[in-house]
Short mmCIF file of C-alpha atoms in Angstrom, two decimals:
data_model
loop_
_atom_site.label_atom_id
_atom_site.label_comp_id
_atom_site.label_asym_id
_atom_site.label_seq_id
_atom_site.Cartn_x
_atom_site.Cartn_y
_atom_site.Cartn_z
CA GLY A 1282 5.01 9.89 16.43
CA ALA A 1283 7.20 7.20 16.04
CA GLY A 1284 4.87 5.71 12.55
CA VAL A 1285 1.09 6.10 11.38
CA SER A 1286 -1.07 5.08 13.67
CA GLN A 1287 -4.80 4.17 12.96
CA SER A 1288 -8.09 3.76 15.03
CA PRO A 1289 -9.95 1.74 15.62
CA SER A 1290 -8.09 -1.38 14.88
CA ASN A 1291 -11.07 -3.39 14.62
CA LYS A 1292 -14.79 -2.16 13.14
CA VAL A 1293 -17.81 -3.56 13.21
CA THR A 1294 -20.46 -2.02 11.88
CA GLU A 1295 -24.66 -2.66 10.80
CA LYS A 1296 -25.55 -1.99 7.47
CA GLY A 1297 -27.02 1.34 6.79
CA LYS A 1298 -25.15 2.77 9.86
CA ASP A 1299 -22.02 6.19 9.46
CA VAL A 1300 -18.23 4.64 10.56
CA GLU A 1301 -15.46 7.65 11.08
CA LEU A 1302 -11.29 5.95 10.91
CA ARG A 1303 -9.32 8.01 12.26
CA CYS A 1304 -6.01 8.46 10.91
CA ASP A 1305 -2.34 10.23 12.75
CA PRO A 1306 0.55 10.40 10.62
CA ILE A 1307 4.48 10.36 11.67
CA SER A 1308 4.90 13.76 13.07
CA GLY A 1309 6.18 16.32 10.45
CA HIS A 1310 4.97 14.52 7.54
CA THR A 1311 2.84 16.88 5.00
CA ALA A 1312 1.26 14.53 2.85
CA LEU A 1313 -1.39 11.43 3.94
CA TYR A 1314 -2.69 8.92 1.88
CA TRP A 1315 -5.92 6.71 2.20
CA TYR A 1316 -6.56 3.01 0.84
CA ARG A 1317 -7.92 0.01 1.11
CA GLN A 1318 -7.19 -3.38 0.64
CA SER A 1319 -10.04 -5.73 -0.08
CA LEU A 1320 -10.15 -9.55 -1.54
CA GLY A 1321 -11.78 -8.89 -5.04
CA GLN A 1322 -10.59 -5.61 -5.37
CA GLY A 1323 -6.52 -5.98 -4.30
CA LEU A 1324 -4.52 -2.53 -2.71
CA GLU A 1325 -6.78 0.66 -4.01
CA PHE A 1326 -5.66 4.29 -3.57
CA LEU A 1327 -8.83 5.99 -2.57
CA ILE A 1328 -7.44 10.08 -1.83
CA TYR A 1329 -4.83 11.98 -0.40
CA PHE A 1330 -3.92 15.02 1.11
CA GLN A 1331 -1.01 17.54 0.94
CA GLY A 1332 -1.59 19.95 4.02
CA ASN A 1333 -4.85 20.11 4.93
CA SER A 1334 -6.46 19.87 0.55
CA ALA A 1335 -7.14 17.01 -0.62
CA PRO A 1336 -5.95 18.00 -4.64
CA ASP A 1337 -7.89 14.49 -5.95
CA LYS A 1338 -10.82 12.68 -4.77
CA SER A 1339 -11.23 10.97 -8.04
CA GLY A 1340 -10.18 7.54 -6.42
CA LEU A 1341 -13.33 7.60 -3.36
CA PRO A 1342 -16.11 4.51 -4.74
CA SER A 1343 -19.06 6.47 -4.38
CA ASP A 1344 -20.26 9.55 -3.33
CA ARG A 1345 -21.07 8.41 0.63
CA PHE A 1346 -16.87 8.34 1.08
CA SER A 1347 -15.67 11.29 2.48
CA ALA A 1348 -12.32 12.48 3.89
CA GLU A 1349 -10.73 15.43 5.58
CA ARG A 1350 -7.63 16.37 7.35
CA THR A 1351 -7.46 19.14 9.71
CA GLY A 1352 -4.52 21.48 11.57
CA GLY A 1353 -2.34 19.74 8.61
CA SER A 1354 -2.23 16.80 10.91
CA VAL A 1355 -5.14 13.74 12.06
CA SER A 1356 -7.16 12.84 8.93
CA THR A 1357 -10.66 11.18 9.41
CA LEU A 1358 -12.46 8.50 6.18
CA THR A 1359 -15.70 9.09 6.82
CA ILE A 1360 -17.98 6.33 5.16
CA GLN A 1361 -21.60 7.21 5.56
CA ARG A 1362 -24.63 4.27 5.72
CA THR A 1363 -22.03 1.44 4.51
CA GLN A 1364 -22.78 -1.27 2.81
CA GLN A 1365 -21.66 -4.81 3.35
CA GLU A 1366 -19.57 -4.25 0.07
CA ASP A 1367 -17.65 -1.43 1.83
CA SER A 1368 -16.33 -4.46 3.80
CA ALA A 1369 -12.44 -3.92 3.75
CA VAL A 1370 -9.00 -3.02 5.54
CA TYR A 1371 -8.40 0.71 5.31
CA LEU A 1372 -4.97 1.65 5.23
CA CYS A 1373 -3.64 4.92 5.56
CA ALA A 1374 0.12 6.17 4.76
CA SER A 1375 2.07 9.43 4.98
CA SER A 1376 5.29 11.02 3.42
CA GLN A 1377 7.09 13.85 3.74
CA THR A 1378 6.20 16.08 1.15
CA SER A 1379 4.29 14.82 -1.89
CA GLY A 1380 5.57 16.18 -4.97
CA GLY A 1381 4.43 14.16 -7.52
CA GLY A 1382 4.92 11.36 -5.66
CA GLN A 1383 8.94 11.22 -4.88
CA GLU A 1384 8.72 10.22 -1.68
CA THR A 1385 8.67 6.96 0.63
CA GLN A 1386 5.29 6.35 1.96
CA TYR A 1387 5.27 4.54 5.50
CA PHE A 1388 1.82 2.75 6.52
CA GLY A 1389 -0.09 2.04 9.44
CA PRO A 1390 -1.55 -0.94 10.66
CA GLY A 1391 -4.81 -0.22 8.82
CA THR A 1392 -8.33 -0.46 10.46
CA ARG A 1393 -10.67 -3.73 9.76
CA LEU A 1394 -13.97 -2.99 8.80
CA LEU A 1395 -16.67 -5.35 8.38
CA VAL A 1396 -20.08 -4.46 7.55
CA LEU A 1397 -23.22 -6.96 8.65
CA GLY B 1281 -4.25 5.10 -15.76
CA ILE B 1282 -0.91 2.77 -15.14
CA GLN B 1283 -1.05 -1.45 -15.07
CA VAL B 1284 1.29 -3.27 -12.22
CA GLU B 1285 2.02 -6.88 -12.98
CA GLN B 1286 3.75 -9.02 -10.63
CA SER B 1287 4.92 -12.33 -11.00
CA PRO B 1288 5.31 -15.83 -9.85
CA PRO B 1289 2.06 -15.31 -8.27
CA ASP B 1290 3.30 -18.18 -5.51
CA LEU B 1291 5.92 -19.39 -4.88
CA ILE B 1292 7.22 -22.36 -2.47
CA LEU B 1293 10.55 -22.12 -1.48
CA GLN B 1294 12.74 -24.72 1.15
CA GLU B 1295 14.31 -22.97 3.39
CA GLY B 1296 18.24 -21.32 2.46
CA ALA B 1297 16.80 -21.03 -1.12
CA ASN B 1298 17.18 -17.95 -3.54
CA SER B 1299 14.43 -16.31 -5.21
CA THR B 1300 13.76 -13.42 -7.78
CA LEU B 1301 10.52 -11.66 -8.09
CA ARG B 1302 9.59 -9.47 -10.70
CA CYS B 1303 7.36 -6.53 -11.56
CA ASN B 1304 6.52 -4.99 -14.54
CA PHE B 1305 5.01 -1.38 -15.65
CA SER B 1306 3.09 -0.10 -18.31
CA ASP B 1307 4.20 3.69 -17.98
CA SER B 1308 6.93 6.04 -16.83
CA VAL B 1309 7.26 6.47 -13.10
CA ASN B 1310 8.29 9.04 -10.14
CA ASN B 1311 8.36 6.78 -7.07
CA LEU B 1312 8.76 2.62 -6.97
CA GLN B 1313 8.64 0.83 -3.61
CA TRP B 1314 8.38 -2.93 -2.49
CA PHE B 1315 6.35 -4.40 0.47
CA HIS B 1316 5.92 -7.11 2.53
CA GLN B 1317 3.20 -7.60 3.86
CA ASN B 1318 3.04 -9.76 7.09
CA PRO B 1319 0.73 -12.34 8.99
CA TRP B 1320 -0.98 -9.66 10.94
CA GLY B 1321 -1.59 -7.16 7.54
CA GLN B 1322 1.46 -4.74 8.08
CA LEU B 1323 2.94 -3.37 4.79
CA ILE B 1324 6.45 -2.88 6.24
CA ASN B 1325 8.89 -1.00 3.31
CA LEU B 1326 11.40 -2.86 2.24
CA PHE B 1327 12.74 -0.60 -0.90
CA TYR B 1328 11.81 2.64 -2.59
CA ILE B 1329 13.84 2.51 -5.63
CA PRO B 1330 12.46 4.23 -9.01
CA SER B 1331 16.13 3.55 -10.62
CA GLY B 1332 19.23 1.94 -9.92
CA THR B 1333 20.30 -0.98 -7.31
CA LYS B 1334 19.94 -1.16 -3.44
CA GLN B 1335 20.78 -3.74 -1.14
CA ASN B 1336 20.06 -4.62 2.91
CA GLY B 1337 21.24 -7.36 4.01
CA ARG B 1338 19.71 -10.58 2.70
CA LEU B 1339 17.61 -8.67 0.22
CA SER B 1340 18.52 -6.56 -2.42
CA ALA B 1341 16.20 -4.61 -5.46
CA THR B 1342 17.22 -3.37 -9.33
CA THR B 1343 14.65 -1.23 -11.19
CA VAL B 1344 15.23 -0.37 -14.82
CA ALA B 1345 13.02 2.81 -15.52
CA THR B 1346 13.91 2.67 -19.24
CA GLU B 1347 12.69 -0.86 -19.61
CA ARG B 1348 9.85 0.08 -17.04
CA TYR B 1349 10.44 -3.06 -14.92
CA SER B 1350 11.97 -4.15 -11.28
CA LEU B 1351 13.21 -7.44 -9.23
CA LEU B 1352 13.51 -8.23 -5.91
CA TYR B 1353 15.71 -10.93 -4.75
CA ILE B 1354 15.68 -12.56 -1.20
CA SER B 1355 19.14 -14.58 -0.26
CA SER B 1356 18.99 -17.31 1.83
CA SER B 1357 15.63 -17.28 2.97
CA GLN B 1358 14.09 -17.85 6.16
CA THR B 1359 10.75 -18.94 7.43
CA THR B 1360 10.04 -15.41 8.66
CA ASP B 1361 10.41 -14.14 5.10
CA SER B 1362 6.90 -15.67 3.80
CA GLY B 1363 4.29 -13.78 3.01
CA VAL B 1364 2.55 -11.47 0.59
CA TYR B 1365 5.33 -9.33 -1.73
CA PHE B 1366 4.16 -6.39 -3.24
CA CYS B 1367 4.97 -3.36 -5.55
CA ALA B 1368 3.49 -0.68 -6.26
CA VAL B 1369 4.38 2.87 -8.25
CA VAL B 1370 3.22 6.45 -8.91
CA TRP B 1371 2.32 6.89 -12.41
CA ARG B 1372 4.07 9.93 -13.17
CA GLY B 1373 1.07 11.02 -15.51
CA GLY B 1374 -1.33 10.64 -12.38
CA ALA B 1375 -2.43 11.45 -8.86
CA ASP B 1376 0.36 10.92 -5.73
CA GLY B 1377 -1.16 7.71 -4.58
CA LEU B 1378 0.77 3.87 -5.28
CA THR B 1379 -0.96 1.83 -8.10
CA PHE B 1380 -0.50 -1.68 -6.57
CA GLY B 1381 0.51 -5.05 -7.93
CA LYS B 1382 -1.34 -8.27 -7.09
CA GLY B 1383 1.15 -9.57 -4.61
CA THR B 1384 3.65 -12.45 -4.72
CA HIS B 1385 3.08 -15.18 -2.21
CA LEU B 1386 6.12 -16.50 -0.76
CA ILE B 1387 6.39 -19.66 1.11
CA ILE B 1388 9.51 -20.64 3.30
CA GLN B 1389 9.18 -24.04 4.05
CA PRO B 1390 11.24 -25.31 6.60
#
């Protein structure tokens, strides 16, 4: 596609429920990244994929967070048993390759998650 | 990990003024990007500039990697330049994700 797309744009859920956030990267981009932006923590890196592999998951804030990527394209970020502190904007980015991060990352519009 | 500091945190200018935003980082980087976050939250790429100088219209940027800083210049500011400007780096010694500064909140008054 022309840019990185994310869905849903907005998500309101109740504490304790599971949510899935989707990212569709720019066509042909092999690297995909997840970030989140919250008032208290600013913009923070969560995880990246090179193809379908995630070399480093250390940025995920807890074991309630998981991500997968299939077919080297679409990725899903899943948050289990959501908590109010998970409320944030979740951003996805992609780049042509990863290769030490030496490529421009292009960001999607984000998913605004509110946990009540 | 790497530290990224941006200054000033807030800047209010009149339309037509020029401004300089600074980004200091604490270690070697493979990537440095400048972004403008618009009022709808979209991060718009301004520059990919791990070293050297680039210009795009009224905006230009310079990164001096050996001294670990980057500067973003905005000339002849317009109200549409308002928003938050972020500097972000990929640390050479870490994972490939970007580490962001806290941003500079720029307000251009008519």
